[in-house]
Coordinates of C-alpha atoms and ligand atoms in Angstrom, one line a residue:
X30 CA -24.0 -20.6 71.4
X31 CA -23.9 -17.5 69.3
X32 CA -27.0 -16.2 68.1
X33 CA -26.0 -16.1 64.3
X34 CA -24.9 -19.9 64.8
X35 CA -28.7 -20.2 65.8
X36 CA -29.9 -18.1 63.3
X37 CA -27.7 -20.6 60.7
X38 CA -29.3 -23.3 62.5
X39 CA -33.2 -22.2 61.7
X40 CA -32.3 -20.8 58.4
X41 CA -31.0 -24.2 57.5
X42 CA -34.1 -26.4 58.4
X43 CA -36.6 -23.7 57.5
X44 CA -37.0 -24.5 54.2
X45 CA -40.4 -24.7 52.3
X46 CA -41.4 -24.9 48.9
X47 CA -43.9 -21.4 48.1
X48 CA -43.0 -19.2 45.5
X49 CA -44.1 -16.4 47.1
X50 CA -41.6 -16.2 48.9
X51 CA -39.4 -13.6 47.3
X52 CA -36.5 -13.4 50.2
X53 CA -37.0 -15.4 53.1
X54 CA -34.5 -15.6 56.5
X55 CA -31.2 -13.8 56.0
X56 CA -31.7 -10.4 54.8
X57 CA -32.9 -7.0 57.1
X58 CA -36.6 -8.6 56.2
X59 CA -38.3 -10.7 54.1
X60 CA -40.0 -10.2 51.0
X61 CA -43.5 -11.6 50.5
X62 CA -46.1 -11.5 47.1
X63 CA -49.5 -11.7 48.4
X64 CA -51.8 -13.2 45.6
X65 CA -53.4 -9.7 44.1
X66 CA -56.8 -8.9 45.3
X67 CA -56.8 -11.1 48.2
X68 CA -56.8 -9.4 52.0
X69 CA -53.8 -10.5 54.6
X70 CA -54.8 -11.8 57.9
X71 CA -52.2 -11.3 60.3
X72 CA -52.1 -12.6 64.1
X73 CA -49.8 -13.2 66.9
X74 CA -49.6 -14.6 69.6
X75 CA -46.7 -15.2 72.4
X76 CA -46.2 -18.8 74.8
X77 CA -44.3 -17.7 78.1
X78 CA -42.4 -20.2 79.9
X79 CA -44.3 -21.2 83.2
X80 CA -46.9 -19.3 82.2
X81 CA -48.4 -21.1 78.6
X82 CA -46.7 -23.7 79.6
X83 CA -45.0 -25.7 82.4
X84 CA -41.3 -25.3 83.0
X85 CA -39.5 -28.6 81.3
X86 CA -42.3 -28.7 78.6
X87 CA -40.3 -30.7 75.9
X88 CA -38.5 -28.1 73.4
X89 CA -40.8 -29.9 70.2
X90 CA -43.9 -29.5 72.3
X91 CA -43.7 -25.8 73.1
X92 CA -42.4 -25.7 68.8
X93 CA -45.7 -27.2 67.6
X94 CA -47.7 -25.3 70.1
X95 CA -46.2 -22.1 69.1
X96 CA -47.3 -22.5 65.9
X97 CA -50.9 -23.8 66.4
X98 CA -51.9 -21.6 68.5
X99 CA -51.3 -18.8 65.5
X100 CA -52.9 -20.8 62.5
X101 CA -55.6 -21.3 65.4
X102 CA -56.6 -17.8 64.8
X103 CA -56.2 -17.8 60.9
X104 CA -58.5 -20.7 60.9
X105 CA -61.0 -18.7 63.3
X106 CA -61.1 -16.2 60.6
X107 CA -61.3 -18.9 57.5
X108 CA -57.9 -17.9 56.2
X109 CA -55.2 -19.9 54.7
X110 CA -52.1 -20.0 56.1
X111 CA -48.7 -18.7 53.7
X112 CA -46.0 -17.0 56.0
X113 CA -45.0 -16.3 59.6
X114 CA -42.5 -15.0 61.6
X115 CA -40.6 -16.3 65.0
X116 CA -39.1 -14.3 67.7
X117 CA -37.1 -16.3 70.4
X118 CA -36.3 -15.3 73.9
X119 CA -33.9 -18.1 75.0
X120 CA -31.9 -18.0 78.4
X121 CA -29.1 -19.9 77.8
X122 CA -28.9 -20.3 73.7
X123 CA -29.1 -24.0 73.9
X124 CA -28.8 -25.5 70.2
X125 CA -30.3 -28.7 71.7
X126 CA -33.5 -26.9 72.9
X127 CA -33.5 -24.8 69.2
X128 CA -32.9 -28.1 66.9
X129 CA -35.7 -29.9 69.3
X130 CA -38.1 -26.5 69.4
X131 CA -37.7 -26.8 65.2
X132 CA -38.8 -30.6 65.3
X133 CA -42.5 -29.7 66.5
X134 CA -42.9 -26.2 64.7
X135 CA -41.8 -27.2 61.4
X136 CA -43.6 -30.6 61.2
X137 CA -47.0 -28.1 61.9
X138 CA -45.4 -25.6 59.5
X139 CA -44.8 -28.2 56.9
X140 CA -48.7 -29.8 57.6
X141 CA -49.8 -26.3 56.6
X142 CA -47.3 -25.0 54.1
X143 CA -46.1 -22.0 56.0
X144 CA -43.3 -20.6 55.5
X145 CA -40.9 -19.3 58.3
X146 CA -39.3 -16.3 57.0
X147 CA -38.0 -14.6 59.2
X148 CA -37.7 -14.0 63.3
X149 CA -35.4 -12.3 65.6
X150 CA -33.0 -14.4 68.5
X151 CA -32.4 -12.6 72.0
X152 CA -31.4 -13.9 75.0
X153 CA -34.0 -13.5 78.0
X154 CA -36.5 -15.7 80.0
X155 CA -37.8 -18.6 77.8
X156 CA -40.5 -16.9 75.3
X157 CA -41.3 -17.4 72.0
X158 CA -43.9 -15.1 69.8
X159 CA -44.9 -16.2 66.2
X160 CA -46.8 -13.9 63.9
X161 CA -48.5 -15.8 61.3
X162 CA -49.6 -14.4 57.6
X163 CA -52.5 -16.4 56.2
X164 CA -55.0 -14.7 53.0
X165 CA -58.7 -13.8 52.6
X166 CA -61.3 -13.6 50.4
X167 CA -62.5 -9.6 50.4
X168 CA -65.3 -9.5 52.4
X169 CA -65.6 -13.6 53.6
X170 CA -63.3 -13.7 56.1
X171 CA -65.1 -15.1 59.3
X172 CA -65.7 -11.9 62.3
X173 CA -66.9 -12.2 65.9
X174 CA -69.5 -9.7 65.2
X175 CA -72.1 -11.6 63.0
X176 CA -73.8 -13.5 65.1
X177 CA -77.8 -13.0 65.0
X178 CA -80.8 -14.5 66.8
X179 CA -81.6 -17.8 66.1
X180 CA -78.7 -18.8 64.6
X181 CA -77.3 -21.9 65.3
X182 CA -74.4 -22.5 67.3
X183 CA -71.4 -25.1 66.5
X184 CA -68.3 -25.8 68.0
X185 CA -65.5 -28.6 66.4
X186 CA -63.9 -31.8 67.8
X187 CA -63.9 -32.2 71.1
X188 CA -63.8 -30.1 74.6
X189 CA -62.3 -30.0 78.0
X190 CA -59.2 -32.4 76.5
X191 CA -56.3 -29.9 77.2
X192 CA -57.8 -28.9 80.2
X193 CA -58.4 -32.1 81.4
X194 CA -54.6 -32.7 80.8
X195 CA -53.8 -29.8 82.8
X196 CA -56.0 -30.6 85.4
X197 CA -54.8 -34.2 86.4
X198 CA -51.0 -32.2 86.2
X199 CA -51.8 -29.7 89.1
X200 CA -53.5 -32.3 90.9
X201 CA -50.2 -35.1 91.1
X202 CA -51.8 -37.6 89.2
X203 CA -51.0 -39.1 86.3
X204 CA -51.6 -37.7 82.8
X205 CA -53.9 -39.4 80.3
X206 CA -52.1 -40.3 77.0
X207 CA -55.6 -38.8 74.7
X208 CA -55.9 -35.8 77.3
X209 CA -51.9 -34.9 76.9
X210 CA -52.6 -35.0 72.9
X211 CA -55.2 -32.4 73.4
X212 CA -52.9 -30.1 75.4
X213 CA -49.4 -30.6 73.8
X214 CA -50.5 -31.3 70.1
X215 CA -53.6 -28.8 69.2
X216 CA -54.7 -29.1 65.8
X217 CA -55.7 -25.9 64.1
X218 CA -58.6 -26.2 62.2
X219 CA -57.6 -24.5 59.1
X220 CA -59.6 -26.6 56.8
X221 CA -62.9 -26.6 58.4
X222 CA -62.2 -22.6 59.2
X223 CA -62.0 -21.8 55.3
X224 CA -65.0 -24.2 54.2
X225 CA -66.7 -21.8 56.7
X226 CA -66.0 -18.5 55.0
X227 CA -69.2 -17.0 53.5
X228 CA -71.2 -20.0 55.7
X229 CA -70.3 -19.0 59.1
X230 CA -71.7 -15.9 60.4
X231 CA -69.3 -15.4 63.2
X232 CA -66.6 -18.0 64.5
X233 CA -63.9 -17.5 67.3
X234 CA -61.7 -20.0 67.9
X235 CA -61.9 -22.0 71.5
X236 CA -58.7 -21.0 73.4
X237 CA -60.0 -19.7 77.1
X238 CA -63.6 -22.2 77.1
X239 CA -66.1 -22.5 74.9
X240 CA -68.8 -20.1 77.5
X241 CA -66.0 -17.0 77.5
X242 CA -65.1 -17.7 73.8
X243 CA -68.9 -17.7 72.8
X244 CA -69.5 -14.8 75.4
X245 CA -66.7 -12.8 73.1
X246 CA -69.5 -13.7 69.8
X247 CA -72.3 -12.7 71.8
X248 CA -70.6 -9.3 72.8
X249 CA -69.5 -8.2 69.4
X250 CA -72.2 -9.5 67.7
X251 CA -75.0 -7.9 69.8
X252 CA -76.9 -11.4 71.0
X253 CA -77.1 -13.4 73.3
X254 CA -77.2 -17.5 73.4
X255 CA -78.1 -20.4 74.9
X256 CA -76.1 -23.3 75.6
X257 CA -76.4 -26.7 75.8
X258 CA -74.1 -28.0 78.5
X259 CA -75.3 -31.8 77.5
X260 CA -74.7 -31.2 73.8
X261 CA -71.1 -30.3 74.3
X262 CA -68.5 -32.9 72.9
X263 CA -65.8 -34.8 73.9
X264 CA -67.4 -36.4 77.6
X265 CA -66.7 -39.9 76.5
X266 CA -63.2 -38.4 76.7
X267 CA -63.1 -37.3 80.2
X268 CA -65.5 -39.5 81.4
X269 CA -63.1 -42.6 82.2
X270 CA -61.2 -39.5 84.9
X271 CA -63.5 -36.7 85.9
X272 CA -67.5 -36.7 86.5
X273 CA -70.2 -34.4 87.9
X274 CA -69.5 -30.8 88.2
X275 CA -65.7 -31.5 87.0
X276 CA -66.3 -32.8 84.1
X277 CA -69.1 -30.2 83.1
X278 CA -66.3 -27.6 84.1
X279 CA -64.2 -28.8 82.0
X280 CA -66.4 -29.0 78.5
X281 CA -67.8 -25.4 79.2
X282 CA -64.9 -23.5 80.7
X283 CA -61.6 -25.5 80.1
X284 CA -59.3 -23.5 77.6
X285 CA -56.5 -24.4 75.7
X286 CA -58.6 -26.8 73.2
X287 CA -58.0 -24.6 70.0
X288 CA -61.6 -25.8 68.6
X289 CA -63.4 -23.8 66.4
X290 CA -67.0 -22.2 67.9
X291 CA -69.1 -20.4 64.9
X292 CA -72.4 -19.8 64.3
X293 CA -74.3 -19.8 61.4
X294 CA -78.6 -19.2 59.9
X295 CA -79.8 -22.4 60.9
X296 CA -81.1 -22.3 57.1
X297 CA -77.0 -23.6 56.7
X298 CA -76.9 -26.6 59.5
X299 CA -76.7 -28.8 56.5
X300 CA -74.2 -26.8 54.3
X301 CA -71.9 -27.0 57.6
X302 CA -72.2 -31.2 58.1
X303 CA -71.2 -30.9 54.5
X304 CA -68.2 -28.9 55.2
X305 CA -67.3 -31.4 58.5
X306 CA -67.5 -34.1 56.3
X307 CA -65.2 -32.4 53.2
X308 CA -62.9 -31.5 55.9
X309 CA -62.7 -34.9 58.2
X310 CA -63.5 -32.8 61.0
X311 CA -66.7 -33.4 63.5
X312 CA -68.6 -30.5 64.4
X313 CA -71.6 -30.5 66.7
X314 CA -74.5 -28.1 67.5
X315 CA -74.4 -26.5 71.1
X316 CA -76.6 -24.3 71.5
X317 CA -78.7 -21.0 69.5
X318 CA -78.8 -17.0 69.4
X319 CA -80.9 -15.9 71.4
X320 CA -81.8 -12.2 72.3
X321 CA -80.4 -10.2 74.8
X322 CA -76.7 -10.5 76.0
X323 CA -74.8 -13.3 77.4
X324 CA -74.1 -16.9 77.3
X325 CA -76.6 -19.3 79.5
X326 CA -75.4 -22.7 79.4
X327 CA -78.3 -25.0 80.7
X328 CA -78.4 -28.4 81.8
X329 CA -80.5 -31.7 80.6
X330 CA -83.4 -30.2 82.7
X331 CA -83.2 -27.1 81.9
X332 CA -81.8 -25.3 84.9
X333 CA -79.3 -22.8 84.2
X334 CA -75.8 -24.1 85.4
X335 CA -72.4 -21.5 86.1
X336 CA -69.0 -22.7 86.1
X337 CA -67.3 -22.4 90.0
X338 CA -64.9 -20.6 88.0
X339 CA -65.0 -18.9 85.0
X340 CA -62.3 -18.9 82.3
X341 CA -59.3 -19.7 81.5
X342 CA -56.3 -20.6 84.0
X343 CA -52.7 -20.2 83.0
X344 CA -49.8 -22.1 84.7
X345 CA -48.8 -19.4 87.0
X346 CA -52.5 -19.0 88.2
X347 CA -52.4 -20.8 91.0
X348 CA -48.8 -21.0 91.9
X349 CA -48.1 -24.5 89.7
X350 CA -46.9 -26.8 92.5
X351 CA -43.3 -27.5 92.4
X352 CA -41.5 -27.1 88.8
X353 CA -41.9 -30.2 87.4
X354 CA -42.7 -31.8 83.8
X355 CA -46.0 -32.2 82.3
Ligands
ADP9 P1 -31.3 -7.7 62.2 O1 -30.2 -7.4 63.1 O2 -31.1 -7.0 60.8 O3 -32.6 -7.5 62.8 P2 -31.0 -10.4 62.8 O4 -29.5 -10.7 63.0 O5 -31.9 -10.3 63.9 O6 -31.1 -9.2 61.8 O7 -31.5 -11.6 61.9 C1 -30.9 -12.0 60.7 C2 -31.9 -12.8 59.9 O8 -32.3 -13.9 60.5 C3 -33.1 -12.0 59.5 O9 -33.5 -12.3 58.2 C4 -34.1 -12.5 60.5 O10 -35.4 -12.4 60.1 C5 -33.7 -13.9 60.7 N1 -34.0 -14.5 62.0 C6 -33.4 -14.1 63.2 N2 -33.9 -14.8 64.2 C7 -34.8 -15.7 63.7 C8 -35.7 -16.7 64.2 N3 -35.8 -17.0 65.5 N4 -36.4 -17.4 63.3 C9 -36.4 -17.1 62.0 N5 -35.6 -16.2 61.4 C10 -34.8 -15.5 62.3
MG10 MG1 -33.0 -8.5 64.8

């Protein structure tokens, strides 16, 4: 199909109801009013086929993911959501793939009131980038760099989910229905991330595992902290599929989760239970700044634990055994 039929296509369904939207999709660009005095927080990020996600992910899958994985950061920085923008690589123009890519990205989009306002279509490998416009309060917007000793550390819903998913694919077997909602159907934290602003002292959302995302905290902020692997959340979750080491693996280095990890003076543990609560989100404390440099996660007796293998794995890293659907 041709890509203005495409285009027609997502101009058609992309409809949203701001008004500050001067000239959405259609023209050379789009025409925005940002509210006056407020700051615009802008992030991007791109989802490559085989590598984000497996080949044959379902077209509304990789749609909603697109998207969450962008408000993921705007609600790592407390800011709400307004605009974004949608760059397609597709390799064979499939209007099938497009209308089923617009089912998942527009039901997020429509959660959040973002508008899409404009993208570019090219044919290529499967890829799709989304840049997302959210706003900001001068001076509250929520940094990796505040973090301070003896602040408390928090981290939202649960973790290990989406990686728990991921791991049960590579190894054959079959796929939990709650662990495939973690990896296919992330929900950005937007809420919680703006009752945080001018709490939060630093927050970074959890896409590579909550020890490297915290490690990024510690490193801009200047500290160092110390985690509690038996405080983290979401075990009952794995528990029924993966124990021991796995399962601790999982919680402290499994990505793709899309949490929120922030930290904040433990003088405002009770201003963030209150925020949880506003927001219908759980939130649980993990650990404390401590000096020096680093994350040291610890067990129940208090010997330091490390993961076999640090970080986040993508599809392609191992080779992903034979193409086949999540
Ligand atoms: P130009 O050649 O001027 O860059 P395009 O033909 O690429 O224009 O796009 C025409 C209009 O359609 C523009 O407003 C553009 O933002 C929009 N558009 C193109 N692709 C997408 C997409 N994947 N999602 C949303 N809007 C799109
Ligand atoms: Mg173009």
């Amino acid at each position: 199909m041709a890509e203005f039929t495409l285009i027609d296509l997502i101009r058609a369904r992309a409809t949203h109801g701001r008004d500050d939207v001067v000239l959405g999709i259609g023209d050379d660009a789009a025409l925005l009013q940002p509210p006056p005095g407020m700051q615009l927080v802008v992030a991007m990020d791109t989802l490559n086929d085989g590598v984000h996600f497996p080949p044959g992910t379902e077209a509304a899958q990789v749609g909603w993911k697109a998207l969450a994985v962008n408000l993921s950061d705007l609600a790592a920085m407390g800011a709400e959501p307004a605009w974004c923008t949608l760059s397609l690589s597709l390799p064979d123009g499939d209007p099938a793939w497009v209308a089923g890519f617009l089912d998942g990205f527009l039901a997020l989009a429509a959660l959040h009131r973002v508008a899409l306002v404009g993208g570019d279509t090219t044919r290529g490998p499967l890829s799709v980038s989304v840049t997302v416009h959210g706003f900001a309060d001068p001076g509250r917007a929520l940094c990796r760099d505040g973090a301070r000793v003896g602040d408390s550390v928090w981290v939202s819903g649960t973790l290990g989910g989406a990686a728990g998913a991921l791991a049960q694919w590579r190894e054959g077997r079959a796929i939990s229905p709650a662990l495939r909602e973690r990896l296919e159907r992330p929900l950005p934290r937007i809420a919680l991330g703006r009752a945080l602003a001018g709490v939060a002292s630093a927050c970074i959302d959890v896409s590579d595992g909550v020890l490297a995302d915290l490690g990024h905290v510690c490193a801009a902020s200047g500290v160092g902290a110390r985690l509690e692997l038996d405080a983290l959340p979401g075990a009952d979750l794995l528990r029924p599929h993966f124990d021991g080491d796995a399962l601790r693996a999982l919680q402290a280095s499994g990505g793709d989760d899309y949490e929120l990890c922030f930290t904040v003076p433990a003088t405002k543990d009770a201003t963030v239970a209150a925020a949880a609560a506003a927001t219908g989100v759980t939130v649980t404390r993990i650990g404390t700044g401590v000096a020096g440099q680093g994350v040291q996660a610890f067990d129940s007796e208090g010997r330091i634990w490390q993961p076999a293998q640090a970080g986040h794995e993508h599809f392609s890293t191992p080779a992903p055994p034979a193409a086949r659907p999540l």
